[in-house]
Short mmCIF file of C-alpha atoms in Angstrom, two decimals:
data_model
loop_
_atom_site.label_atom_id
_atom_site.label_comp_id
_atom_site.label_asym_id
_atom_site.label_seq_id
_atom_site.Cartn_x
_atom_site.Cartn_y
_atom_site.Cartn_z
CA MET M 1 -103.90 -10.50 -44.61
CA SER M 2 -100.53 -11.19 -46.20
CA TRP M 3 -97.44 -12.56 -44.52
CA SER M 4 -93.94 -13.81 -45.25
CA LEU M 5 -91.19 -15.52 -43.26
CA SER M 6 -87.66 -16.30 -44.38
CA GLY M 7 -84.47 -17.30 -42.63
CA THR M 8 -82.72 -20.46 -41.47
CA TYR M 9 -83.87 -23.45 -39.44
CA VAL M 10 -82.36 -26.42 -37.65
CA ALA M 11 -84.47 -29.47 -36.80
CA SER M 12 -84.12 -32.67 -34.85
CA CYS M 13 -86.24 -35.75 -34.30
CA SER M 14 -86.24 -39.21 -32.76
CA CYS M 15 -86.05 -41.08 -36.08
CA SER M 16 -82.89 -42.81 -37.21
CA LEU M 17 -80.97 -41.63 -40.27
CA LEU M 18 -82.66 -40.88 -42.53
CA CYS M 19 -86.01 -39.71 -41.19
CA PRO M 20 -88.70 -41.10 -43.54
CA CYS M 21 -91.18 -38.25 -43.05
CA PRO M 22 -89.99 -36.33 -46.17
CA VAL M 23 -91.05 -39.32 -48.30
CA ASP M 24 -94.22 -40.05 -46.26
CA GLY M 25 -92.78 -43.23 -44.80
CA PRO M 26 -93.56 -44.69 -41.36
CA PRO M 27 -91.57 -43.11 -38.50
CA THR M 28 -88.51 -44.93 -37.17
CA GLY M 29 -88.43 -43.51 -33.65
CA PRO M 30 -87.97 -46.02 -30.81
CA ASP M 31 -91.71 -46.06 -30.07
CA GLY M 32 -92.77 -46.04 -33.72
CA THR M 33 -93.50 -42.31 -33.82
CA CYS M 34 -91.58 -39.25 -34.98
CA LYS M 35 -91.03 -36.83 -32.10
CA GLY M 36 -89.28 -33.64 -33.11
CA VAL M 37 -88.45 -30.00 -32.61
CA ALA M 38 -87.44 -27.39 -35.16
CA VAL M 39 -85.95 -24.00 -34.27
CA PHE M 40 -86.42 -21.19 -36.79
CA HIS M 41 -84.65 -17.85 -37.04
CA VAL M 42 -86.74 -15.26 -38.89
CA ALA M 43 -84.24 -13.07 -40.75
CA ASN M 44 -87.05 -11.23 -42.53
CA GLY M 45 -90.76 -11.48 -41.92
CA ASN M 46 -94.03 -9.66 -41.54
CA LEU M 47 -97.76 -10.03 -41.08
CA ASP M 48 -99.15 -7.06 -43.00
CA ASP M 49 -97.42 -4.05 -41.40
CA LEU M 50 -96.16 -5.91 -38.32
CA ASP M 51 -92.41 -6.62 -38.58
CA LEU M 52 -91.43 -10.13 -37.47
CA SER M 53 -87.73 -9.89 -38.38
CA GLY M 54 -85.27 -11.13 -35.80
CA VAL M 55 -87.68 -13.39 -33.91
CA ASP M 56 -86.80 -17.01 -33.11
CA PHE M 57 -89.41 -19.69 -32.52
CA ALA M 58 -89.64 -23.46 -32.12
CA PHE M 59 -92.17 -26.02 -33.25
CA TYR M 60 -92.62 -29.33 -31.41
CA ASN M 61 -94.30 -32.31 -33.04
CA VAL M 62 -95.41 -35.90 -32.63
CA PHE M 63 -96.29 -37.73 -35.84
CA PRO M 64 -97.94 -41.01 -34.80
CA SER M 65 -97.76 -42.50 -38.28
CA ASN M 66 -96.69 -41.50 -41.77
CA PHE M 67 -96.82 -37.75 -42.42
CA THR M 68 -100.05 -37.57 -44.41
CA SER M 69 -102.01 -39.75 -41.97
CA GLY M 70 -102.41 -36.65 -39.82
CA ASN M 71 -103.48 -36.66 -36.17
CA TRP M 72 -100.34 -34.70 -35.33
CA THR M 73 -99.60 -33.24 -31.92
CA VAL M 74 -97.91 -29.84 -32.22
CA GLY M 75 -96.87 -27.00 -29.94
CA LEU M 76 -95.24 -23.61 -30.50
CA VAL M 77 -92.68 -21.69 -28.42
CA VAL M 78 -91.92 -18.07 -29.32
CA ASP M 79 -88.83 -16.34 -27.95
CA GLY M 80 -89.49 -14.25 -24.86
CA GLY M 81 -87.79 -11.27 -26.47
CA ALA M 82 -90.55 -10.95 -29.06
CA SER M 83 -93.41 -8.57 -28.36
CA ASP M 84 -96.85 -9.92 -27.50
CA ALA M 85 -98.06 -8.70 -30.91
CA GLN M 86 -95.25 -10.55 -32.71
CA ALA M 87 -95.93 -13.75 -30.75
CA ALA M 88 -99.65 -13.57 -31.49
CA ALA M 89 -98.96 -12.98 -35.20
CA LEU M 90 -96.63 -15.97 -35.41
CA GLU M 91 -99.20 -18.16 -33.68
CA ARG M 92 -101.86 -17.10 -36.19
CA ILE M 93 -99.52 -17.83 -39.12
CA LEU M 94 -98.15 -21.14 -37.85
CA SER M 95 -101.50 -22.51 -36.68
CA GLY M 96 -102.85 -21.93 -40.20
CA GLN M 97 -105.25 -19.09 -39.41
CA GLU M 98 -103.61 -16.79 -41.96
CA GLY M 99 -103.67 -19.30 -44.83
CA GLY M 100 -100.75 -20.11 -47.09
CA PRO M 101 -98.74 -23.32 -46.65
CA PHE M 102 -99.52 -23.54 -42.91
CA GLY M 103 -103.19 -23.25 -43.71
CA GLU M 104 -102.75 -26.33 -45.89
CA LEU M 105 -101.09 -28.17 -43.00
CA ALA M 106 -103.61 -27.25 -40.30
CA PRO M 107 -106.10 -30.04 -41.13
CA MET M 108 -103.35 -32.51 -40.17
CA PHE M 109 -103.34 -31.24 -36.57
CA GLY M 110 -105.00 -33.63 -34.15
CA THR M 111 -103.92 -31.88 -30.95
CA TYR M 112 -102.68 -28.30 -30.83
CA LEU M 113 -100.86 -27.71 -27.54
CA GLY M 114 -100.85 -23.94 -27.90
CA MET M 115 -98.10 -21.35 -27.66
CA GLU M 116 -95.62 -20.83 -24.84
CA ARG M 117 -92.95 -18.17 -24.29
CA ALA M 118 -89.33 -18.99 -23.43
CA ASP M 119 -85.83 -18.05 -24.52
CA VAL M 120 -85.39 -19.54 -28.00
CA SER M 121 -82.03 -19.26 -29.71
CA PHE M 122 -80.51 -20.30 -33.02
CA THR M 123 -76.86 -20.21 -34.01
CA ASP M 124 -75.88 -20.54 -37.67
CA GLY M 125 -72.78 -22.05 -39.20
CA GLU M 126 -71.46 -25.42 -40.30
CA THR M 127 -72.94 -27.06 -37.19
CA PRO M 128 -75.94 -24.89 -36.28
CA THR M 129 -77.61 -25.26 -32.90
CA GLY M 130 -81.11 -24.84 -31.55
CA SER M 131 -82.09 -24.15 -27.96
CA VAL M 132 -85.32 -23.62 -26.03
CA ALA M 133 -84.65 -22.74 -22.40
CA GLY M 134 -85.61 -25.54 -20.05
CA LYS M 135 -86.86 -27.70 -22.90
CA SER M 136 -84.39 -28.52 -25.68
CA GLU M 137 -80.77 -28.21 -26.72
CA PHE M 138 -79.29 -29.82 -29.81
CA ARG M 139 -76.76 -29.25 -32.55
CA PHE M 140 -76.75 -30.36 -36.16
CA GLU M 141 -73.82 -32.45 -37.42
CA PRO M 142 -74.07 -32.96 -41.20
CA VAL M 143 -73.17 -36.27 -42.76
CA ARG M 144 -70.80 -35.81 -45.67
CA GLY M 145 -70.39 -37.30 -49.12
CA ALA M 146 -67.26 -38.64 -50.78
CA ASP M 147 -66.18 -35.10 -51.69
CA GLY M 148 -66.48 -33.90 -48.11
CA ALA M 149 -69.49 -31.70 -48.80
CA PRO M 150 -72.64 -32.05 -46.67
CA THR M 151 -75.16 -34.61 -47.88
CA THR M 152 -78.46 -33.07 -48.93
CA VAL M 153 -81.98 -34.21 -49.73
CA LYS M 154 -83.50 -32.45 -52.74
CA ASN M 155 -87.03 -32.45 -54.16
CA ALA M 156 -88.50 -34.51 -51.32
CA MET M 157 -92.25 -34.87 -51.07
CA PHE M 158 -92.21 -32.88 -47.80
CA GLY M 159 -89.63 -30.58 -46.24
CA PHE M 160 -89.14 -27.09 -44.90
CA ALA M 161 -87.07 -26.27 -47.99
CA PRO M 162 -86.63 -27.61 -51.54
CA GLU M 163 -83.15 -28.86 -50.50
CA PHE M 164 -81.83 -29.42 -47.00
CA ARG M 165 -78.72 -30.79 -45.34
CA VAL M 166 -79.15 -34.00 -43.34
CA GLY M 167 -77.20 -35.49 -40.47
CA ARG M 168 -77.23 -36.22 -36.77
CA SER M 169 -78.45 -34.03 -33.90
CA PRO M 170 -77.05 -34.93 -30.49
CA GLY M 171 -78.75 -33.24 -27.56
CA ARG M 172 -81.88 -33.50 -25.45
CA SER M 173 -85.52 -32.50 -25.78
CA ASN M 174 -88.57 -32.38 -23.49
CA GLY M 175 -90.95 -29.64 -24.63
CA PHE M 176 -94.70 -29.92 -23.95
CA GLY M 177 -93.97 -33.29 -22.35
CA ILE M 178 -92.70 -34.59 -25.71
CA THR M 179 -89.55 -36.31 -24.50
CA PHE M 180 -87.08 -37.87 -26.91
CA GLU M 181 -83.40 -38.36 -27.60
CA PRO M 182 -82.51 -36.33 -30.69
CA MET M 183 -81.09 -38.52 -33.44
CA TYR M 184 -81.78 -37.30 -36.99
CA GLY M 185 -81.16 -33.67 -37.89
CA GLU M 186 -81.49 -31.27 -40.81
CA SER M 187 -80.90 -27.62 -41.62
CA ALA M 188 -81.47 -25.19 -44.50
CA ASP M 189 -82.63 -21.73 -45.43
CA TYR M 190 -86.41 -21.45 -45.79
CA VAL M 191 -88.97 -19.14 -47.39
CA PHE M 192 -92.67 -19.26 -46.50
CA SER M 193 -95.32 -16.86 -47.75
CA SER M 194 -99.07 -16.44 -47.92
CA GLU M 195 -98.57 -15.46 -51.57
CA GLY M 196 -96.31 -18.38 -52.41
CA PRO M 197 -97.12 -21.89 -53.65
CA THR M 198 -99.47 -23.79 -51.37
CA GLU M 199 -97.54 -27.02 -51.86
CA VAL M 200 -96.84 -27.88 -48.27
CA ARG M 201 -93.15 -28.42 -47.74
CA GLY M 202 -93.18 -28.38 -43.97
CA ARG M 203 -92.51 -30.85 -41.22
CA ILE M 204 -94.30 -29.31 -38.31
#
């Protein structure tokens, strides 16, 4: 089966600026782990003939050590406005069952907490926000360079996109019992596909 997802994401985690996960460094969260949540808006997407456009979802994670050490804890929340078929398709894609870059990531999962349904929302703009009802609310505040433009990370070892804006992410988060104070944040447009490169540029 073939699939594709593209849109915009905003992510937050417990690490201090800058989160070391994109360069496979040890987490800098208060307890020595990286606890995070990323909210994705799917502008365009499909699994074969099933349209996934317009759906929002969130991924929760705990990385107990550097990224490639694995043994991750992950959980998925799909917006309640999505159909059951859309939610099931996203779970198959994001858990790696449909191959592609998420299939490459799946062996890193130590504990998969499953999929839940809740209101998930994403707002775009200079300071995008992510929200999962009853679980998480945060906004992305980019740090800026000398010219006033947002600071970006480009060509990192791991990331949801080849280049992403970095900054702070004030808010709160407690999904799947993964409680943390959001600190580091990032945001960018993303493109994932079963037909694309299998280099895994994802932090989930």
